[in-house]
Coordinates of C-alpha atoms in Angstrom, one line a residue:
M61 CA 21.6 11.0 4.5
A62 CA 20.5 8.7 1.4
N63 CA 22.6 9.7 -2.2
E64 CA 20.3 10.6 -5.0
A65 CA 19.1 7.8 -7.0
K66 CA 20.6 8.5 -10.5
L67 CA 17.0 7.1 -12.0
D68 CA 16.8 5.4 -15.6
D69 CA 14.1 6.1 -17.9
R70 CA 11.5 3.3 -16.0
Q71 CA 12.0 4.6 -12.8
T72 CA 11.6 8.6 -14.1
H73 CA 8.5 7.4 -15.9
V74 CA 7.2 6.3 -12.9
V75 CA 8.1 9.3 -10.6
D76 CA 6.5 11.9 -13.5
A77 CA 3.6 9.6 -13.2
L78 CA 3.3 9.7 -9.3
Q79 CA 3.7 13.3 -9.4
N80 CA 1.6 13.9 -11.8
R81 CA -1.3 12.3 -9.1
N82 CA 0.1 12.9 -6.2
E83 CA 3.5 14.5 -4.6
K84 CA 3.6 12.4 -1.5
L85 CA 3.5 9.4 -3.0
A86 CA 6.4 10.4 -5.8
G87 CA 8.1 11.1 -2.5
L88 CA 7.8 7.9 -0.9
Y89 CA 9.2 6.1 -4.4
A90 CA 11.9 8.4 -4.7
T91 CA 12.9 7.7 -1.2
A92 CA 13.1 4.2 -1.5
L93 CA 15.1 4.8 -4.6
D94 CA 17.7 7.4 -3.0
I95 CA 17.7 4.8 0.3
L96 CA 18.3 1.9 -1.8
A97 CA 21.1 3.5 -3.9
A98 CA 23.0 4.3 -0.9
K99 CA 25.7 1.7 0.4
A100 CA 24.7 -0.2 3.4
I101 CA 26.4 0.4 6.5
P102 CA 27.0 -2.8 8.6
P103 CA 25.4 -2.0 11.7
R104 CA 22.3 0.1 9.6
E105 CA 21.2 -2.6 7.3
A106 CA 17.9 -3.2 9.0
A107 CA 17.4 0.1 8.8
R108 CA 17.6 0.5 5.5
I109 CA 15.5 -2.4 4.4
S110 CA 12.8 -1.1 7.1
I111 CA 13.0 2.4 5.5
I112 CA 12.7 1.0 1.7
C113 CA 9.8 -1.2 2.5
H114 CA 7.9 1.0 4.6
C115 CA 8.0 3.6 1.5
M116 CA 6.7 1.1 -0.7
R117 CA 3.9 -0.3 1.8
E118 CA 2.8 3.2 2.0
L119 CA 2.9 3.3 -1.7
M120 CA 1.0 0.6 -2.2
I121 CA -1.6 1.3 0.4
G122 CA -1.8 5.2 -1.6
L123 CA -2.2 3.8 -4.7
P124 CA -6.0 3.2 -5.2
A125 CA -7.4 6.4 -4.2
V126 CA -4.8 8.5 -6.9
M127 CA -5.0 6.1 -9.3
S128 CA -8.2 3.8 -9.5
D129 CA -11.3 4.7 -11.4
F130 CA -12.7 2.7 -8.0
S131 CA -11.9 2.9 -4.8
I132 CA -13.5 1.9 -1.5
P133 CA -12.8 4.6 1.7
R134 CA -11.5 2.9 5.4
P135 CA -14.0 2.1 7.4
A136 CA -14.6 5.2 10.5
P137 CA -13.7 4.8 12.7
S138 CA -10.9 2.1 11.5
S139 CA -9.9 -1.3 13.3
A140 CA -6.6 0.4 14.9
T141 CA -8.6 3.0 16.7
L142 CA -11.2 0.5 18.0
L143 CA -8.7 -2.1 19.2
R144 CA -6.7 1.2 21.4
Q145 CA -10.5 1.6 22.9
L146 CA -10.3 -1.8 24.4
P147 CA -7.6 -1.5 27.0
E148 CA -10.1 1.7 28.7
L149 CA -13.3 -0.6 28.5
L150 CA -11.5 -3.7 29.3
A151 CA -10.6 -1.8 32.8
A152 CA -14.4 0.0 33.2
H153 CA -15.2 -3.9 33.0
P154 CA -13.0 -6.5 35.5
E155 CA -15.5 -9.2 35.4
A156 CA -15.0 -9.5 31.8
D157 CA -12.4 -12.3 32.0
L158 CA -12.0 -13.2 28.5
R159 CA -9.4 -15.8 30.2
L160 CA -11.6 -18.0 31.8
D161 CA -11.4 -21.8 31.1
Q162 CA -14.5 -22.5 29.6
D163 CA -16.6 -22.8 26.6
L164 CA -18.9 -19.7 26.8
V165 CA -17.4 -16.5 28.8
P166 CA -20.1 -14.2 30.3
V167 CA -19.1 -10.5 29.0
P168 CA -20.7 -7.9 29.7
R169 CA -23.0 -6.7 26.4
A170 CA -20.7 -3.1 26.1
V171 CA -17.3 -5.7 25.9
A172 CA -19.3 -8.3 23.4
L173 CA -20.4 -4.9 21.2
A174 CA -16.8 -3.6 21.2
L175 CA -15.4 -6.7 20.1
T176 CA -18.3 -7.7 17.6
S177 CA -17.2 -3.8 16.1
L178 CA -13.7 -4.7 15.9
L179 CA -14.0 -8.0 14.1
N180 CA -16.6 -6.7 11.5
T181 CA -14.5 -3.6 10.4
A182 CA -11.4 -5.7 10.4
S183 CA -13.2 -7.8 8.1
K184 CA -14.5 -5.0 6.5
E185 CA -11.1 -3.5 6.3
E186 CA -9.1 -6.8 4.7
A187 CA -12.3 -6.6 2.1
R188 CA -11.3 -3.2 1.0
N189 CA -7.8 -3.5 0.9
R190 CA -8.8 -6.6 -2.1
A191 CA -11.0 -4.9 -3.7
N192 CA -9.1 -1.6 -4.1
A193 CA -5.8 -3.4 -5.3
A194 CA -7.9 -5.9 -7.9
T195 CA -9.4 -2.5 -9.3
L196 CA -6.4 -0.8 -9.4
V197 CA -4.3 -3.7 -11.1
T198 CA -7.4 -5.3 -13.4
G199 CA -9.6 -2.2 -13.3
M200 CA -12.2 -4.7 -11.8
P201 CA -13.1 -5.7 -8.2
Q202 CA -12.8 -9.6 -8.3
T203 CA -9.9 -10.5 -6.5
K204 CA -9.0 -14.1 -8.5
H205 CA -6.4 -13.0 -10.9
P206 CA -2.3 -14.0 -11.0
V207 CA -1.4 -10.4 -11.3
I208 CA -3.1 -9.6 -7.9
E209 CA -1.4 -13.0 -6.6
Q210 CA 1.6 -11.2 -7.6
W211 CA 0.9 -7.7 -6.2
T212 CA -0.2 -9.4 -3.1
K213 CA 2.9 -11.2 -2.5
A214 CA 4.7 -8.2 -2.9
Y215 CA 2.7 -6.6 -0.5
E216 CA 3.3 -8.9 2.0
F217 CA 7.1 -8.7 1.2
F218 CA 7.0 -5.1 2.3
V219 CA 5.0 -5.4 5.0
G220 CA 7.2 -8.1 6.8
W221 CA 10.5 -6.4 6.1
T222 CA 8.6 -3.0 7.4
H223 CA 8.3 -4.0 10.9
L224 CA 11.1 -5.1 13.3
D225 CA 9.4 -7.7 15.2
R226 CA 8.3 -10.1 12.1
N227 CA 11.1 -11.2 10.1
H228 CA 13.8 -8.6 11.5
D229 CA 13.3 -10.9 15.2
R230 CA 13.6 -14.2 13.1
Q231 CA 16.8 -13.9 12.5
R232 CA 16.0 -14.1 8.8
P233 CA 18.8 -13.3 6.3
L234 CA 18.2 -9.4 5.1
P235 CA 16.4 -9.3 1.5
K236 CA 19.2 -8.2 -1.4
D237 CA 18.8 -5.5 -3.4
E238 CA 17.7 -7.5 -6.3
T239 CA 15.4 -9.3 -4.4
L240 CA 13.8 -5.5 -3.1
L241 CA 13.9 -4.7 -6.9
A242 CA 12.1 -7.9 -8.0
H243 CA 9.2 -6.6 -6.0
M244 CA 9.7 -2.7 -6.6
R245 CA 9.1 -3.8 -10.1
V246 CA 5.5 -5.2 -9.3
V247 CA 4.6 -2.1 -8.3
E248 CA 6.3 0.1 -10.7
D249 CA 4.7 -2.4 -13.9
V250 CA 1.1 -1.0 -12.0
I251 CA 2.1 2.1 -12.1
E252 CA 2.8 2.1 -15.7
V253 CA 0.0 0.4 -17.3
R254 CA -2.1 2.9 -15.1
S255 CA -0.3 6.3 -16.1
S256 CA 0.0 4.9 -19.8
L257 CA -3.7 4.7 -19.9
F258 CA -4.2 8.0 -18.1
F259 CA -1.9 10.1 -20.7
E260 CA -3.3 8.2 -24.1
N261 CA -6.7 9.3 -22.6
L262 CA -5.2 13.1 -21.9
H263 CA -3.7 13.4 -25.5
A264 CA -7.2 12.1 -27.3
L265 CA -8.9 14.7 -25.2
E266 CA -6.1 17.3 -26.4
D267 CA -6.8 16.3 -29.6
L268 CA -10.1 16.3 -29.5
L269 CA -10.4 20.0 -28.0
A270 CA -8.1 20.9 -30.7
E271 CA -10.3 19.9 -33.1
I272 CA -13.3 21.7 -31.8
N273 CA -11.2 25.1 -31.8
A274 CA -10.2 24.5 -35.0
V275 CA -13.8 24.1 -35.9
D276 CA -14.6 27.0 -33.7
D277 CA -11.8 29.6 -35.3
G278 CA -13.0 28.6 -39.1
D279 CA -16.8 29.6 -37.7
S280 CA -15.9 33.0 -36.5

């Protein structure tokens, strides 16, 4: 079991900011820190890296919905759902042999529609992810910005080390803790900026309410 991490002021602020928005996301971040703080055991280094990166990946996916003024919902059904339906559909249409060595491969209408829907949904999801990340990071849905590029690299890093069939199976050296922390820092920066704006607005609202209450008390 992972040791509980000793948080510095920055990490404590990030945990508190997440806790005020979503306990599950706060739990993901805290779990990543706890596992990172635990001493790596030789047979389990890959699992340790995978779990940390999985927590951070899920955190990055969930942040736009709780810390952004704009968030595009996931298409329904998702591309993953549509993909799972393909084997059954293809089994029902054995004549749809997509492996034929010819430029034009005839397929039943049902199969063509399913493939078109899968491709369109995957494209929408990719655009959604980029727009949501851009709005979270910069406050605008424009996806071309140096900070967004940094965010995307961090996300791709976590995804690449989450799945054992990617970087792990390519026998790449496991990333050092310093590298993990550097990518986590990108996510923490965004959370800090977002939460600071939130708390500044909250304090401004509290001050305004206090002034209104003071006036009301004076009139009574």
